[in-house]
CSV table of N, CA and C in Angstrom, one decimal:
chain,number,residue,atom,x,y,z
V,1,UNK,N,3.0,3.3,-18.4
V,1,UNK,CA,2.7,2.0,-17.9
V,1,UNK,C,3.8,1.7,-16.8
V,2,UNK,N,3.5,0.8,-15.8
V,2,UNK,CA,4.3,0.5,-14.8
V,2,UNK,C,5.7,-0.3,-15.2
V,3,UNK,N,6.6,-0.1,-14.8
V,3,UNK,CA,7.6,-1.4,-15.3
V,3,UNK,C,8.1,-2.1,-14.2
V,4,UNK,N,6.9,-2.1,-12.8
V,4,UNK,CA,7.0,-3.8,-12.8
V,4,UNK,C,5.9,-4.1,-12.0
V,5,UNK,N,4.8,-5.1,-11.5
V,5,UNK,CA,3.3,-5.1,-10.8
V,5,UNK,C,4.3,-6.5,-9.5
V,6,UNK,N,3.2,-6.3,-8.5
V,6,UNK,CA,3.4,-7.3,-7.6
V,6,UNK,C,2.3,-7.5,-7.1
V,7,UNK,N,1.5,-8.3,-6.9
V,7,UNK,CA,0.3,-8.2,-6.1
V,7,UNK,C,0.5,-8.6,-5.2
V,8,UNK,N,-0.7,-8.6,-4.1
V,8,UNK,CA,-0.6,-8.5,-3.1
V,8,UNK,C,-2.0,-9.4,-2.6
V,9,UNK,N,-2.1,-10.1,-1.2
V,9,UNK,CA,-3.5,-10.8,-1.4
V,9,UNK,C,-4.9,-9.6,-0.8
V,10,UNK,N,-4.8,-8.6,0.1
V,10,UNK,CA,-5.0,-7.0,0.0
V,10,UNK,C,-4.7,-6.1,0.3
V,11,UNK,N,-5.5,-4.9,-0.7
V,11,UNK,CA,-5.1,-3.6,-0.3
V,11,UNK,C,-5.5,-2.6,0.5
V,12,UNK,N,-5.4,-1.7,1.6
V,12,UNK,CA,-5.9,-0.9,2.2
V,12,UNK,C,-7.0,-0.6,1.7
V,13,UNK,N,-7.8,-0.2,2.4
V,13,UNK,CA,-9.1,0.3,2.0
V,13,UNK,C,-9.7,0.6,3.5
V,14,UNK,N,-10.7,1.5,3.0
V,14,UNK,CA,-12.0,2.3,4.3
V,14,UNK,C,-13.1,1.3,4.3
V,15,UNK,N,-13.3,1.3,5.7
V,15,UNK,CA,-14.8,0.5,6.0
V,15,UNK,C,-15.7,0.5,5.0
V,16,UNK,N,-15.4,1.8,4.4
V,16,UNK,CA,-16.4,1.6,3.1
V,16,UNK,C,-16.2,1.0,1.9
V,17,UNK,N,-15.2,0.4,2.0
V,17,UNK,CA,-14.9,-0.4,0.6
V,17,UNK,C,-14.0,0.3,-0.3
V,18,UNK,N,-13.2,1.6,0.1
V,18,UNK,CA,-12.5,2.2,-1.0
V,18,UNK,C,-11.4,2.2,-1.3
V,19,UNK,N,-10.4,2.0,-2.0
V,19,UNK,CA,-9.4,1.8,-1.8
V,19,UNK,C,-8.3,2.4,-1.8
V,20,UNK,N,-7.7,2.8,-0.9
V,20,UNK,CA,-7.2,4.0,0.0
V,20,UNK,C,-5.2,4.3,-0.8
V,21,UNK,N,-5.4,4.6,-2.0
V,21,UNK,CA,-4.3,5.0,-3.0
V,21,UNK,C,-3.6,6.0,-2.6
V,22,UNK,N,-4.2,6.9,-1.8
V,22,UNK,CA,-2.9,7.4,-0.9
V,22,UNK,C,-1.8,7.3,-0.1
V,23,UNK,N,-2.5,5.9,0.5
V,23,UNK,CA,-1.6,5.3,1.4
V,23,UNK,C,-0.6,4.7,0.8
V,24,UNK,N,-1.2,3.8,-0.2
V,24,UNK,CA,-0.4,3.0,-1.2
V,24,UNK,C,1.0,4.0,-2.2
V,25,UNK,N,0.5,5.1,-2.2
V,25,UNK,CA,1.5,6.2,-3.3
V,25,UNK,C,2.2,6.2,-2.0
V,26,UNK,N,2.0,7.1,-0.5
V,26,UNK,CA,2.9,7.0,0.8
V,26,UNK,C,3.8,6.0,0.3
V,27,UNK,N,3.6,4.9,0.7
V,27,UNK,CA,4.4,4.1,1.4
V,27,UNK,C,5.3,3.3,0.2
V,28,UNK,N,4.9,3.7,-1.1
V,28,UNK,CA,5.9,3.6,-2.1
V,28,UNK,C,7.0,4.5,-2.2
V,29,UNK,N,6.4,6.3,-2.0
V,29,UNK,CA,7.1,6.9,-2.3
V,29,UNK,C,8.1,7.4,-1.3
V,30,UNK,N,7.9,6.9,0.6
V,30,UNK,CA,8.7,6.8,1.6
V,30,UNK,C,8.0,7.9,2.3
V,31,UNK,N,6.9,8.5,1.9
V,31,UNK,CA,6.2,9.2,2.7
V,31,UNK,C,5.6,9.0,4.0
V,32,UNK,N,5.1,10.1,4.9
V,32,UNK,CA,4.1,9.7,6.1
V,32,UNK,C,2.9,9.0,5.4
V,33,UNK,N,2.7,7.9,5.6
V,33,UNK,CA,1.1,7.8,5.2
V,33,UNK,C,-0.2,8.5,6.1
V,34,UNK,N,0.2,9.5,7.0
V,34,UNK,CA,-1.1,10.2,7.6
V,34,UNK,C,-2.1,9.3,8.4
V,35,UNK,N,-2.8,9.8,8.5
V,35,UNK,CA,-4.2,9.2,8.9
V,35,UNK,C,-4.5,7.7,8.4
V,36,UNK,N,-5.1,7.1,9.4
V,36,UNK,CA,-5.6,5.9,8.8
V,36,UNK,C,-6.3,5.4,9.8
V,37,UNK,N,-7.2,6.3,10.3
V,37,UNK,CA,-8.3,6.2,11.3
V,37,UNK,C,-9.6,5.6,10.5
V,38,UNK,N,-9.8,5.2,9.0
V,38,UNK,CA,-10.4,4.7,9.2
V,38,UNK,C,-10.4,3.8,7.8
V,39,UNK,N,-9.4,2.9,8.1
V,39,UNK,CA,-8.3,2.0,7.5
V,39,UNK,C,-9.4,0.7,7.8
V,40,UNK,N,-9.8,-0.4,7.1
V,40,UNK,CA,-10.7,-1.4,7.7
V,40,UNK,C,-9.5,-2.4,8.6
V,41,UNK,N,-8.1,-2.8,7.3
V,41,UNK,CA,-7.5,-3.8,8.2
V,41,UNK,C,-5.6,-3.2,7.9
V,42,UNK,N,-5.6,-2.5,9.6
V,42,UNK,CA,-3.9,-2.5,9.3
V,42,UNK,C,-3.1,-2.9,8.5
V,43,UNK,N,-3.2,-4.4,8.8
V,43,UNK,CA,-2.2,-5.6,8.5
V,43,UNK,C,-1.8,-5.3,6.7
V,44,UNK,N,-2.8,-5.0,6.5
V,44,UNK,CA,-2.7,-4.5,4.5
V,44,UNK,C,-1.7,-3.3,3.9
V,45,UNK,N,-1.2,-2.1,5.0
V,45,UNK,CA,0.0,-1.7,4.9
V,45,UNK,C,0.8,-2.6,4.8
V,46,UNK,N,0.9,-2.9,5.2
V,46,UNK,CA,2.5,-4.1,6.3
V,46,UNK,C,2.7,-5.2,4.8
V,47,UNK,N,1.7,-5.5,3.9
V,47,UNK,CA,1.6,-6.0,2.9
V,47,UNK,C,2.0,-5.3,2.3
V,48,UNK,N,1.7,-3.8,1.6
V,48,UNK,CA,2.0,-3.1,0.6
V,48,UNK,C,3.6,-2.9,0.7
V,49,UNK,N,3.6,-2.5,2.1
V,49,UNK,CA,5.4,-2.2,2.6
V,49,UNK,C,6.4,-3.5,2.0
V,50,UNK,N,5.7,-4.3,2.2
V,50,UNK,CA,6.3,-5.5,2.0
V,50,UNK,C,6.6,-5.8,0.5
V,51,UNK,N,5.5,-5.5,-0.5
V,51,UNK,CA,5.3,-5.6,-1.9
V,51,UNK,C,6.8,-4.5,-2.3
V,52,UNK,N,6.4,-3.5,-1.7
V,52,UNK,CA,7.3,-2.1,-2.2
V,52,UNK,C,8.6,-2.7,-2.2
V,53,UNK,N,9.1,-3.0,-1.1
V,53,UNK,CA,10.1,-4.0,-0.8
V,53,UNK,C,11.3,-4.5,-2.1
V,54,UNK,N,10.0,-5.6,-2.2
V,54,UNK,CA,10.8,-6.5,-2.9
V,54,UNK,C,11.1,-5.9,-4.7
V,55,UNK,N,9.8,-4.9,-5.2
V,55,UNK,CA,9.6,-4.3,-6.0
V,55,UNK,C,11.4,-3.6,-6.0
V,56,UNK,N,11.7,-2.5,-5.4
V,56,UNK,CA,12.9,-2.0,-5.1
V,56,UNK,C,13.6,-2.2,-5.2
V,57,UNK,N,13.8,-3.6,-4.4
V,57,UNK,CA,14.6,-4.8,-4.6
V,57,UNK,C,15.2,-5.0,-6.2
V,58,UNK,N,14.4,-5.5,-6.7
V,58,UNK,CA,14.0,-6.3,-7.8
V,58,UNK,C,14.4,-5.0,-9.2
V,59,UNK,N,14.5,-3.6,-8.8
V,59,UNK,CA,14.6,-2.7,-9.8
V,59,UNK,C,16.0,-2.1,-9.9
């Protein structure tokens, strides 16, 4: 189990609706996130980065 959640208002995801857990593992674990050609809205990294953040922070 996680020992600790933050939500977030969203998550990356593909035009198609999927929700793109790679990026989210990246950018927790300080990786390249790769590709994201076909990412529906940027701005939802920049959230996650942000979640990760304070998460860090906070541990």
């Amino acid at each position: 189990s996680p020992d600790a959640i933050h939500f977030v208002n969203m998550l990356p995801k593909t035009r198609s609706g999927k929700i793109m857990r790679r990026v989210i593992r990246a950018v927790y674990q300080g990786d390249n996130i790769g590709d994201l050609s076909t990412i529906e809205d940027d701005a939802t990294v920049d959230m996650v980065r942000e979640a990760v953040d304070v998460l860090k922070g906070e541990l």
